[in-house]
PDB file of C-alpha atoms in Angstrom:
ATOM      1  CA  UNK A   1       0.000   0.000   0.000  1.00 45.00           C
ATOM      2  CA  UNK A   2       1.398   3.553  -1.104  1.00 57.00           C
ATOM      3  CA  UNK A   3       2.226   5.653   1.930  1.00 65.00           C
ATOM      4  CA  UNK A   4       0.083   8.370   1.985  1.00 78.00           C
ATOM      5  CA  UNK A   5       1.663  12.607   0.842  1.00 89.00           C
ATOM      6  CA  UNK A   6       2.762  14.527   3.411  1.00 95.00           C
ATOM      7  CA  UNK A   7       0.558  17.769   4.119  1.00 97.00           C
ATOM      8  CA  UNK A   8       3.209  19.822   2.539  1.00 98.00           C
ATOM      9  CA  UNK A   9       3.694  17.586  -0.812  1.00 97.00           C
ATOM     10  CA  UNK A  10      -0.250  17.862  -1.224  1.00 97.00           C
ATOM     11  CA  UNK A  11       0.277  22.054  -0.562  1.00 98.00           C
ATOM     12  CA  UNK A  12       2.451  22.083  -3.458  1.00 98.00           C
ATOM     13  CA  UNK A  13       0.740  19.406  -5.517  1.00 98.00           C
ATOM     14  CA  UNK A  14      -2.304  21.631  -5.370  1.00 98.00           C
ATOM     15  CA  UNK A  15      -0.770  24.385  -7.381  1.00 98.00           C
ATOM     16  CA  UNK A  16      -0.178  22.128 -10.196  1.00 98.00           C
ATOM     17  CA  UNK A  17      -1.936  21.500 -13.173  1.00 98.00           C
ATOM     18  CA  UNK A  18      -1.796  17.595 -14.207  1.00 98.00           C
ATOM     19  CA  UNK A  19      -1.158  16.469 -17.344  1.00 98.00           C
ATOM     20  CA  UNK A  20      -1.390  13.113 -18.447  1.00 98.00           C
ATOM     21  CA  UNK A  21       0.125  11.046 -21.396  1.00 98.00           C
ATOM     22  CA  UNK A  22      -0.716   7.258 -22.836  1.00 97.00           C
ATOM     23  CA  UNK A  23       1.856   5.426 -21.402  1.00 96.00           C
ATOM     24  CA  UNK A  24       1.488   1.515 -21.636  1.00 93.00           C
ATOM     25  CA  UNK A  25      -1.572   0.341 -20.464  1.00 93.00           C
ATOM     26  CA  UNK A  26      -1.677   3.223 -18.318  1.00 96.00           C
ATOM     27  CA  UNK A  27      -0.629   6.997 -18.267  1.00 98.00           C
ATOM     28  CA  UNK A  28       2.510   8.989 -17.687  1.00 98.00           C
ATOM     29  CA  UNK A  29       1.464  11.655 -15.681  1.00 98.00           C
ATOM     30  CA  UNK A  30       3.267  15.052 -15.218  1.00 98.00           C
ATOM     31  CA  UNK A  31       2.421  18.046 -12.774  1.00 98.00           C
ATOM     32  CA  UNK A  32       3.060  21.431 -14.292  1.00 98.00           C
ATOM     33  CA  UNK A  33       3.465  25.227 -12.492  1.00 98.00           C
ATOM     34  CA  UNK A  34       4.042  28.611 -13.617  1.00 98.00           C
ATOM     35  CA  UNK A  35       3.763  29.826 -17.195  1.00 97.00           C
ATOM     36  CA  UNK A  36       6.222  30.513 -19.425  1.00 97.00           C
ATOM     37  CA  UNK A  37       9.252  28.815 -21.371  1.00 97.00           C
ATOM     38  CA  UNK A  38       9.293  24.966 -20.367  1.00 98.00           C
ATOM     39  CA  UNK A  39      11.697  22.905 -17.896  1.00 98.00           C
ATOM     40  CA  UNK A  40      11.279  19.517 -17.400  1.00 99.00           C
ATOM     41  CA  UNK A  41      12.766  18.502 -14.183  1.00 99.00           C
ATOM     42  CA  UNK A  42      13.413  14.817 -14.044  1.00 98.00           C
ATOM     43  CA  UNK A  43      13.493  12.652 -10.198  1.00 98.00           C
ATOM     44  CA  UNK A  44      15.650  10.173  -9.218  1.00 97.00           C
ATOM     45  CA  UNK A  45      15.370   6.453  -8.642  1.00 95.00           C
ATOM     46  CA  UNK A  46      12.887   5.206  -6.439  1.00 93.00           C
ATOM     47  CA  UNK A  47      11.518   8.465  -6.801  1.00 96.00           C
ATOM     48  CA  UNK A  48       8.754  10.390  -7.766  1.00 98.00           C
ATOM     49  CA  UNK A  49       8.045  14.520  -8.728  1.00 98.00           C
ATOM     50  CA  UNK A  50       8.196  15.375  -5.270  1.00 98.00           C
ATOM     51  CA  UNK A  51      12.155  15.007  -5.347  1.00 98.00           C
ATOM     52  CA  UNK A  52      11.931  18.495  -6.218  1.00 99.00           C
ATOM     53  CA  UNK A  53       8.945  19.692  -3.616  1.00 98.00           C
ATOM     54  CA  UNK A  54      11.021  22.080  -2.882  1.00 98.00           C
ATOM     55  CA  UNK A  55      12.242  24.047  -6.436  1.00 98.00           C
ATOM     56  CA  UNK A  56       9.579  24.069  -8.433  1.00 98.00           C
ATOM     57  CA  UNK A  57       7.488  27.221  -6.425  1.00 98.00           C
ATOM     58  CA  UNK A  58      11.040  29.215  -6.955  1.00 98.00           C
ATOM     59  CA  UNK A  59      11.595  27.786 -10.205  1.00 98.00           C
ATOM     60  CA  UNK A  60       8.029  28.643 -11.427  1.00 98.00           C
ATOM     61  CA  UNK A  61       8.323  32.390  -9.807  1.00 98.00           C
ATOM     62  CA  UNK A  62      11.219  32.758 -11.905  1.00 98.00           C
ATOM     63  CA  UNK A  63       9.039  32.532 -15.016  1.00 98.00           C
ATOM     64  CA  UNK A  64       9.451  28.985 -16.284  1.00 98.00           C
ATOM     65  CA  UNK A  65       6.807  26.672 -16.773  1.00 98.00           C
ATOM     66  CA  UNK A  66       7.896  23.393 -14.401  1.00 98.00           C
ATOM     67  CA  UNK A  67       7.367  20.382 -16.059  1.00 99.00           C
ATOM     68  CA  UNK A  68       7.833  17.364 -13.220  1.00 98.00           C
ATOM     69  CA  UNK A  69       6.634  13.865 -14.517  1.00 98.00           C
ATOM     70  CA  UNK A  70       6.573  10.703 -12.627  1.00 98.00           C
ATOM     71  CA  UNK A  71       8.990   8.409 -14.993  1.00 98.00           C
ATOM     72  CA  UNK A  72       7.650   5.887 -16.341  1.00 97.00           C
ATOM     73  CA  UNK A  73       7.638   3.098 -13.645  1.00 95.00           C
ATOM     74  CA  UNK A  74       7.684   5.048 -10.342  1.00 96.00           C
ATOM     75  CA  UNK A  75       4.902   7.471  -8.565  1.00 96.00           C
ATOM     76  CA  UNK A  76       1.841   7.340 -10.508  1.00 97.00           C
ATOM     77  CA  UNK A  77       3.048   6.717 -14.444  1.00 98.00           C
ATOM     78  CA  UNK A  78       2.611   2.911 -15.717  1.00 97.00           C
ATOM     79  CA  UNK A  79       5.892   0.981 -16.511  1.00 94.00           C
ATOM     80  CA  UNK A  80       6.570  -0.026 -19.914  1.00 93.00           C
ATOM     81  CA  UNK A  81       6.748  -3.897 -20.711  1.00 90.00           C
ATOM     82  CA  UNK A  82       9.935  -4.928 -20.293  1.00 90.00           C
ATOM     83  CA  UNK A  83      11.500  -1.535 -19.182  1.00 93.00           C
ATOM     84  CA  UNK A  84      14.482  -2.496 -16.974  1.00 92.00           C
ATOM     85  CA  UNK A  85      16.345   0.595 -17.074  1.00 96.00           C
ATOM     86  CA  UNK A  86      16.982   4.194 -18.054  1.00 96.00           C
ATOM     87  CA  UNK A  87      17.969   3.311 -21.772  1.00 96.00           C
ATOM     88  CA  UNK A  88      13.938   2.015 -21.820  1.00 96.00           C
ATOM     89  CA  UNK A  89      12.348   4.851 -20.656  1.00 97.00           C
ATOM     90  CA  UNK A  90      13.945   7.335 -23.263  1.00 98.00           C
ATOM     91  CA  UNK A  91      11.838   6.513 -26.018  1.00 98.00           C
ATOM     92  CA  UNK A  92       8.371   6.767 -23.462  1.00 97.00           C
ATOM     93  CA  UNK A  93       9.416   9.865 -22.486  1.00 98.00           C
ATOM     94  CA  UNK A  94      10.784  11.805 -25.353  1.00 98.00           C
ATOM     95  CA  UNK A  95       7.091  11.162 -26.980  1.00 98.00           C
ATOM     96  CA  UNK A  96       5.486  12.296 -23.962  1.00 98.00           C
ATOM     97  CA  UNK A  97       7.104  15.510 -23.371  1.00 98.00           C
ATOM     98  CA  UNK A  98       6.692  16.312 -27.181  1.00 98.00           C
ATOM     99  CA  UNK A  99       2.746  15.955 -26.660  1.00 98.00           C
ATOM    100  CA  UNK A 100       2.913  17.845 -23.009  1.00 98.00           C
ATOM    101  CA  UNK A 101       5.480  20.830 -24.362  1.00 98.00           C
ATOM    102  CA  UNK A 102       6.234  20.229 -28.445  1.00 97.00           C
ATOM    103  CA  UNK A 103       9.182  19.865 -30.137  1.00 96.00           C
ATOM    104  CA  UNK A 104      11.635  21.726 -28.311  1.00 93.00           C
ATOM    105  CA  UNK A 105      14.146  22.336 -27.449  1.00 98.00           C
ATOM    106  CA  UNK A 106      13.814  21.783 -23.894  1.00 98.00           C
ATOM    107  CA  UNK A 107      15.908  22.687 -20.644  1.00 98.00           C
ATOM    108  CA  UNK A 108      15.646  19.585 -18.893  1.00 98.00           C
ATOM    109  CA  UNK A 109      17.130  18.992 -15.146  1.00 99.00           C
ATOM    110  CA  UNK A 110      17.712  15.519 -14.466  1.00 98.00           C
ATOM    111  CA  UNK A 111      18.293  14.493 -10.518  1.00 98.00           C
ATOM    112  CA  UNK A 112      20.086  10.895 -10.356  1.00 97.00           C
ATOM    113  CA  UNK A 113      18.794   8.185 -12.175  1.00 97.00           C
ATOM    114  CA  UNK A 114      16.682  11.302 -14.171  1.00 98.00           C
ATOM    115  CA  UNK A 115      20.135  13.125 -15.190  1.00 98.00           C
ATOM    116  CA  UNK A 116      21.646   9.636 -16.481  1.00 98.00           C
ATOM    117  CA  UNK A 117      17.935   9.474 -18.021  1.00 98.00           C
ATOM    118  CA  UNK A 118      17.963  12.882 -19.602  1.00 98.00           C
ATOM    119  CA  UNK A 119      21.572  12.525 -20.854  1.00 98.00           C
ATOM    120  CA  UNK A 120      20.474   9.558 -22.950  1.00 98.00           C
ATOM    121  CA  UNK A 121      17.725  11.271 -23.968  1.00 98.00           C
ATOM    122  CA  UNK A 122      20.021  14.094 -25.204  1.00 98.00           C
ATOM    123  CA  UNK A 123      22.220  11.655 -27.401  1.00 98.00           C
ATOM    124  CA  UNK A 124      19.291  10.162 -28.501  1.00 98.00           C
ATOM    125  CA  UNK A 125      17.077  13.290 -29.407  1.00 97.00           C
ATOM    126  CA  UNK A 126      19.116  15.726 -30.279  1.00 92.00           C
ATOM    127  CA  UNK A 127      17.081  18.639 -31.353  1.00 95.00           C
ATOM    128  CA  UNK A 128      14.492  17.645 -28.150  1.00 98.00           C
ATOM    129  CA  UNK A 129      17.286  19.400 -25.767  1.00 98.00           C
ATOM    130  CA  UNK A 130      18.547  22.836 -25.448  1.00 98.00           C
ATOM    131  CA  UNK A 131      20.395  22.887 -22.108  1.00 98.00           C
ATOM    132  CA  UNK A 132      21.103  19.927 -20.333  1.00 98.00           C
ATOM    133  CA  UNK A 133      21.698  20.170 -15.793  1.00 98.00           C
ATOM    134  CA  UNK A 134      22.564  17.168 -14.117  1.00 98.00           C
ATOM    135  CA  UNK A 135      22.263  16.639 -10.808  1.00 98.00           C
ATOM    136  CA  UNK A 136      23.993  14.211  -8.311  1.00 98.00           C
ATOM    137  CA  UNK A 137      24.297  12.024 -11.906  1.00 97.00           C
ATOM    138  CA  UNK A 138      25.661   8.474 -12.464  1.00 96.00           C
ATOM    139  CA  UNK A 139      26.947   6.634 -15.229  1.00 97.00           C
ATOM    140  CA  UNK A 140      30.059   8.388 -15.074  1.00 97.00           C
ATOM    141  CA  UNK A 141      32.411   5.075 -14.262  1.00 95.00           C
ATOM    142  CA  UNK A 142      33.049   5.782 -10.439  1.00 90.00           C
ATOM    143  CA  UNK A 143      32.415   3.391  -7.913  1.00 78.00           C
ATOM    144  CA  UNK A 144      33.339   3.306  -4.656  1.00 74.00           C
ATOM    145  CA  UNK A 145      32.338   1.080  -1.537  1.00 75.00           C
ATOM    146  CA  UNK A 146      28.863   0.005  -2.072  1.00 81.00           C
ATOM    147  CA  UNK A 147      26.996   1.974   0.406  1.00 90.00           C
ATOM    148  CA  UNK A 148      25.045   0.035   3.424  1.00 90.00           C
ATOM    149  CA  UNK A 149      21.296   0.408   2.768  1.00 93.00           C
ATOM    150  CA  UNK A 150      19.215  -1.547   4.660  1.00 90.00           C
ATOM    151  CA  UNK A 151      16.083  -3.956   3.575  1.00 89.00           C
ATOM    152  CA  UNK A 152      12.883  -1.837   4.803  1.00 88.00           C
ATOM    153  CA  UNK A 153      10.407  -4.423   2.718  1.00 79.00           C
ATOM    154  CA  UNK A 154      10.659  -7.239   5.313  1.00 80.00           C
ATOM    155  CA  UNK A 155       9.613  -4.876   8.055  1.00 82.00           C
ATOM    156  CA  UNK A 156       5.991  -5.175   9.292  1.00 78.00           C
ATOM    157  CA  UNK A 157       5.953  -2.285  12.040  1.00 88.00           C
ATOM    158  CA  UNK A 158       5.608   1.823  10.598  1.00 88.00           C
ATOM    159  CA  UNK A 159       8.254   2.342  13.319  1.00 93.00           C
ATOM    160  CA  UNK A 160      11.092   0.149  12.203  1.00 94.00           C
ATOM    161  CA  UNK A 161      10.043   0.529   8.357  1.00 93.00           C
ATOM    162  CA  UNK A 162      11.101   4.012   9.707  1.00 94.00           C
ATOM    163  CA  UNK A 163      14.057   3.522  11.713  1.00 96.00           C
ATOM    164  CA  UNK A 164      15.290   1.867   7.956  1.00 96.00           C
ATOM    165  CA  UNK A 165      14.163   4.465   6.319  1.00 97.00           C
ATOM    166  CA  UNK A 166      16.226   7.038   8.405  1.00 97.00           C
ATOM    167  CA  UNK A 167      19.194   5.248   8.409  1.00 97.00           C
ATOM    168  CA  UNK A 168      19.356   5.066   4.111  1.00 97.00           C
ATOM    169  CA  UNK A 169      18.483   8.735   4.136  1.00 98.00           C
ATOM    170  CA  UNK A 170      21.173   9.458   6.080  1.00 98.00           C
ATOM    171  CA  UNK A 171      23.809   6.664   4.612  1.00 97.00           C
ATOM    172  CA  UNK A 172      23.052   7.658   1.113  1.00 97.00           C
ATOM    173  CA  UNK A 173      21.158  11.213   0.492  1.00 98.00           C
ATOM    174  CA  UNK A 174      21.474  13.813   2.875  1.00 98.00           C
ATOM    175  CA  UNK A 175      24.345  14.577   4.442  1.00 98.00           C
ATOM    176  CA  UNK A 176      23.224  16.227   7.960  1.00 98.00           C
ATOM    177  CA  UNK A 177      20.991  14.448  10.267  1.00 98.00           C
ATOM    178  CA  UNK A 178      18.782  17.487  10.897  1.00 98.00           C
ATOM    179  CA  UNK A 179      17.418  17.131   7.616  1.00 98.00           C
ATOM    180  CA  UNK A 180      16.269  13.995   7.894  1.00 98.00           C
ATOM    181  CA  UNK A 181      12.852  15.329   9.151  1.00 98.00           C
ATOM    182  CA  UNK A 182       9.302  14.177   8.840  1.00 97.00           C
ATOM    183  CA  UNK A 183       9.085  16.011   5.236  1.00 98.00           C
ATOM    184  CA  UNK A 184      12.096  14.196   3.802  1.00 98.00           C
ATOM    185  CA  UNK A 185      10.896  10.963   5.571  1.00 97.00           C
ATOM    186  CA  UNK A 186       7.161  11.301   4.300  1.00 97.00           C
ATOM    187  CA  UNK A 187       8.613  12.034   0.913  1.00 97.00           C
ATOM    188  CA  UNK A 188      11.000   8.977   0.704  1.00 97.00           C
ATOM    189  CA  UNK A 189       8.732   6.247   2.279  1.00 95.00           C
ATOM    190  CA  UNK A 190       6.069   7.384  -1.095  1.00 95.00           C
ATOM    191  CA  UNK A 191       8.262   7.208  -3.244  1.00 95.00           C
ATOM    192  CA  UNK A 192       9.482   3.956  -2.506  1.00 94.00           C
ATOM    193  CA  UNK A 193       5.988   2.181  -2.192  1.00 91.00           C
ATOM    194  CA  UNK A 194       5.661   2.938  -5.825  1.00 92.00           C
ATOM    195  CA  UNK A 195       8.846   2.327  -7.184  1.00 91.00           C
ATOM    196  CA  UNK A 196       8.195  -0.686  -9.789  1.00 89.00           C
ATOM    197  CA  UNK A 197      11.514  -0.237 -11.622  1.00 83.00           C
ATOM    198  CA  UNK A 198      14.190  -2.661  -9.647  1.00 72.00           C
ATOM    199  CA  UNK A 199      17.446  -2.806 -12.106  1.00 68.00           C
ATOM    200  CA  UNK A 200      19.429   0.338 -12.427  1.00 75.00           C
ATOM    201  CA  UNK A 201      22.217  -1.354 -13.854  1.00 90.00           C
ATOM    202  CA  UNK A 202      23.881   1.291 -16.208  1.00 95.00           C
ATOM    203  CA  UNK A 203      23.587   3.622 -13.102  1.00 94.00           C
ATOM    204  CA  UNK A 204      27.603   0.891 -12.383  1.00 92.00           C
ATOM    205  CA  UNK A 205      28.742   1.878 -16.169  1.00 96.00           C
ATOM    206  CA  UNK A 206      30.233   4.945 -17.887  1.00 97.00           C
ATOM    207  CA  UNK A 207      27.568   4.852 -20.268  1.00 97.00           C
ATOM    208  CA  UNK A 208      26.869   8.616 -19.433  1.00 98.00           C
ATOM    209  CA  UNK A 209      30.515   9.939 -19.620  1.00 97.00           C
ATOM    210  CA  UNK A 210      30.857   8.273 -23.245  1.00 97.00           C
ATOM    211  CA  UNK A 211      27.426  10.083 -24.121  1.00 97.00           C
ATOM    212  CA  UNK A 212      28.656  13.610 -23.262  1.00 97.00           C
ATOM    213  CA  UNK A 213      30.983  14.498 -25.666  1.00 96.00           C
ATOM    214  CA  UNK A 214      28.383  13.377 -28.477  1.00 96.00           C
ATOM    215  CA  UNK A 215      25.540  15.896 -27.059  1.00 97.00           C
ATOM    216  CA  UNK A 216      24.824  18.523 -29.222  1.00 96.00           C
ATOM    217  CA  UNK A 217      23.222  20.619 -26.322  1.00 97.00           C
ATOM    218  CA  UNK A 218      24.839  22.525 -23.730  1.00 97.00           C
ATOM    219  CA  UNK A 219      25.517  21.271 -20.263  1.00 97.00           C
ATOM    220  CA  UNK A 220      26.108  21.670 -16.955  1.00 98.00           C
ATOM    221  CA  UNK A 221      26.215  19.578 -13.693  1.00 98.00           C
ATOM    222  CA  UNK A 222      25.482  20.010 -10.219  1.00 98.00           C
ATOM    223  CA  UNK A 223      26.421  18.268  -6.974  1.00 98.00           C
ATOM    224  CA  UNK A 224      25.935  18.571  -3.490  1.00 98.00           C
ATOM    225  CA  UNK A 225      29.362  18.764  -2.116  1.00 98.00           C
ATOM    226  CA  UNK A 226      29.266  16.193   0.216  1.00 98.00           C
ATOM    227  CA  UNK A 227      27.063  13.527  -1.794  1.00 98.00           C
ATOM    228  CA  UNK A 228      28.341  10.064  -0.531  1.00 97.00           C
ATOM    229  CA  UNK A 229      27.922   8.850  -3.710  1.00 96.00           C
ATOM    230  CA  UNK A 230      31.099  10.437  -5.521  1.00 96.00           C
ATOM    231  CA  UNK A 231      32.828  12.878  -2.642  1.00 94.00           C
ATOM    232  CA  UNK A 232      35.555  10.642  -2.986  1.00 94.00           C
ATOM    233  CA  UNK A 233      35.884  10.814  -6.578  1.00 96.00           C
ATOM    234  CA  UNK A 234      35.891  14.865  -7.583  1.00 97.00           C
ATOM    235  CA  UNK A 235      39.139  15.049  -8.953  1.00 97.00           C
ATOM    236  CA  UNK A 236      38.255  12.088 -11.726  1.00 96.00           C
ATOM    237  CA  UNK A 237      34.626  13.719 -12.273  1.00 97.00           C
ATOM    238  CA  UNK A 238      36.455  17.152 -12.732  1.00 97.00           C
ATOM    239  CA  UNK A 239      38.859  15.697 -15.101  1.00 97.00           C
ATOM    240  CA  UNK A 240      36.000  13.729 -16.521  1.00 96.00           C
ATOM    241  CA  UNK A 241      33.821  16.731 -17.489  1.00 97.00           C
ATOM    242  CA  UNK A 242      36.734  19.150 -18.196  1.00 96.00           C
ATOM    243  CA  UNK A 243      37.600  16.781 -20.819  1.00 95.00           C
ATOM    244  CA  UNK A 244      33.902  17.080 -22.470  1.00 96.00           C
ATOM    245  CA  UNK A 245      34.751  20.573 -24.447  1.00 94.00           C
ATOM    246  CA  UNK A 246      30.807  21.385 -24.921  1.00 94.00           C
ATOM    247  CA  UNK A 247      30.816  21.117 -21.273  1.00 97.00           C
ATOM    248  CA  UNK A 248      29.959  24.286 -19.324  1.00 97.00           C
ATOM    249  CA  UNK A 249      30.159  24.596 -15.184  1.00 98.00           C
ATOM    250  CA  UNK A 250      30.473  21.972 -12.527  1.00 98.00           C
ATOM    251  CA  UNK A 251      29.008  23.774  -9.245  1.00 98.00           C
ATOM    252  CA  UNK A 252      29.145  21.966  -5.959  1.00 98.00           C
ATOM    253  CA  UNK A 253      26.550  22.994  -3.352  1.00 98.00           C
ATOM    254  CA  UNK A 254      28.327  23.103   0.210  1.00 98.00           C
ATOM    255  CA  UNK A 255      26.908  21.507   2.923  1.00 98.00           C
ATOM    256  CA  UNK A 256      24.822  19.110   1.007  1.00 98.00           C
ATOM    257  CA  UNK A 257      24.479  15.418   0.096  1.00 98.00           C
ATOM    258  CA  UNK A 258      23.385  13.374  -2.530  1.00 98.00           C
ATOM    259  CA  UNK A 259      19.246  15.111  -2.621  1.00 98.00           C
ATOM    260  CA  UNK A 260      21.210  18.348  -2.523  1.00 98.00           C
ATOM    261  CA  UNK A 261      17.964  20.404  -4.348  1.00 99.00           C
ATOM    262  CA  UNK A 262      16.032  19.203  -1.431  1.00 98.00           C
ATOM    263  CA  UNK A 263      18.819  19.357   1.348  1.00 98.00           C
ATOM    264  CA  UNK A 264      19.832  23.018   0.241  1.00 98.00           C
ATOM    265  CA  UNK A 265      16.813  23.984  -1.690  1.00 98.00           C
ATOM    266  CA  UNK A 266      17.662  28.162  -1.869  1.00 98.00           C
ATOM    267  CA  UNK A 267      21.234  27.717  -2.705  1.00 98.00           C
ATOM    268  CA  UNK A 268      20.364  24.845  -5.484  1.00 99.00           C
ATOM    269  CA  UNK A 269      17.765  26.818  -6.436  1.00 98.00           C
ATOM    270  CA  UNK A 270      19.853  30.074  -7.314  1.00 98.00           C
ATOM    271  CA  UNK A 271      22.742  28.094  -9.118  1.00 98.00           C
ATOM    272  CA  UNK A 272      20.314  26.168 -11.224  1.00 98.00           C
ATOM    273  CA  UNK A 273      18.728  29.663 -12.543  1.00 98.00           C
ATOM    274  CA  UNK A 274      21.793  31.021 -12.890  1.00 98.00           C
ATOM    275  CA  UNK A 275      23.023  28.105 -14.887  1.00 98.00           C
ATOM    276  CA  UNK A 276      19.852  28.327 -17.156  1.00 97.00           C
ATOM    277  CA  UNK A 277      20.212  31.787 -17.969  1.00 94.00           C
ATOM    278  CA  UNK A 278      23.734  31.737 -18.946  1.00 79.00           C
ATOM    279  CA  UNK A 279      23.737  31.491 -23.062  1.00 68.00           C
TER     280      UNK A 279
END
C-alpha cells in the first residue's frame, strides 16, 4: 500500500496543473506550475516529482513553466513492458514531453537516475534538448564502496520501516541528520511504495561519460558537495567533465548530500537559474 503525501507535498501538488500522457496500459502523468518557457525537471530512482517539492514554487516564480513527470515506472506513471532501465524509458518519455510541451528544445534537469535518463535522452534526441543540468548524476564510471542500505520491505511495524528508512536517508542522500525530518521521511517512504523499476544497472557503467561528448546541447552539472555517492571521486569527475569541451560549469553545493535540491533547496535553487540563464 502507497504511503500516503505529506501535508506539505499535497500544498504544493495543489498548485499544479496535471497532465497526463498514454503510457502503456496506463498513463505517464506530469504536474506542471508557472507559465512561461518549459523545464522539465526529471526525479531520481525510487523516486517520484516530489524530489523536487522544494524548487519548483522558486523555479516557477522565476518565469518557467515546471514540467515534473513521474517516470515511467515510479509514482503514478505505468511501466513499460519490459522496461528495466533508463535506456527504456527514453523513447516513453521523449514522446510524452513532445505531446505535453512540443518539439523543443527543452531545458531539462535531471536528478540521479533522471540526469543519467535525460543525458540519454540528449544523445538520442538531439534537437528535443537545449540545455542539459545534471544533478547528483551516475553513469560516469566511479564506484566506490557500495553503500550500506538496509532492507525496509521485510519490516511489518511503521516504526522500524522508519528507523530503515532514516538510516538510508542518512547513509546515502542527505548529508546532515537534521534534515532527515518528517518532510524528507514522508517524501521517501512514497516514493518507494511505488517504485516498480528494480534494475538500475547502467547507473555501475560509464555509459553517461561516453554520451557527453556526443551531445549537441549545452551542459552543466550540479552536486551537493558532500554527496556520498562520488565525494571521494571529484578530482576524476572534474577531469571527466573538463575533458567534455561542450561542457559548461560543474558547481558543488556546500553543505549538502546526494538530494542536494532538497537538502539546500535556496542555494540549489539560485545556481540552477543562474546556470539556465547563462547562453
Amino acid at each position: 500500500m502507497s504511503s500516503p503525501l505529506h501535508p506539505e507535498a499535497r500544498r504544493v501538488l495543489a498548485l499544479a496543473t496535471r497532465i497526463e500522457t498514454p503510457c502503456a496500459d496506463g498513463a505517464l502523468v506530469w504536474h506542471a506550475w508557472g507559465d512561461g518557457e518549459p523545464l522539465v525537471l526529471l526525479h531520481g530512482g525510487s523516486g517520484s516529482w516530489t524530489h523536487w517539492l522544494r524548487n519548483v514554487e522558486a523555479l516557477a516564480a522565476a518565469g518557467r513553466r515546471v514540467l515534473a513527470p513521474d517516470l515511467p515506472g515510479s509514482g503514478e506513471s505505468a511501466l513499460p513492458a519490459g522496461a528495466a532501465d533508463a535506456d527504456d524509458l527514453v523513447d516513453p518519455l521523449a514522446a510524452s514531453l513532445r505531446e505535453v510541451a512540443g518539439d523543443g528544445p527543452h531545458d531539462i534537469v535531471g536528478f540521479s537516475f533522471g540526469g543519467l535518463t535525460a543525458g540519454l535522452l540528449a544523445q538520442r534526441y538531439h534537437g528535443l534538448v537545449r540545455k542539459l543540468v545534471l544533478v547528483g548524476v551516475p553513469g560516469l564510471g566511479v564506484r566506490g564502496e557500495r553503500l550500506k542500505l538496509r532492507t525496509w520491505r521485510d519490516e511489518a511495524d511503521a516504526a522500524a520501516r522508519e528507523a530503515v528508512h532514516r538510516h538510508n536517508l542518512g547513509v546515502l542522500m542527505l548529508h546532515r541528520p537534521e534534515s532527515i525530518d518528517a518532510l524528507a521521511l514522508a517524501l521517501h517512504a512514497a516514493n518507494l511504495s511505488r517504485d516498480r523499476m528494480r534494475s538500475r544497472r547502467l547507473a555501475l557503467t560509464d555509459i553517461l561519460a561516453r554520451a557527453l561528448p556526443t551531445l549537441a546541447c549545452e551542459r552543466h552539472a550540479i552536486f551537493g558537495a558532500q554527496d556520498a555517492l562520488y565525494a571521494d571521486f571529484w578530482p576524476g569527475i572534474q577531469r571527466l567533465f573538463a575533458a567534455d569541451p561542450g561542457f559548461g560549469e560543474l558547481v558543488f553545493i556546500p553543505g549538502a548530500g546526494h538530494w542536494v535540491q532538497f537538502e539546500e533547496a535556496a542555494a540549489f535553487n539560485t545556481e540552477l537559474l543562474r546556470l539556465l540563464k547563462k547562453r
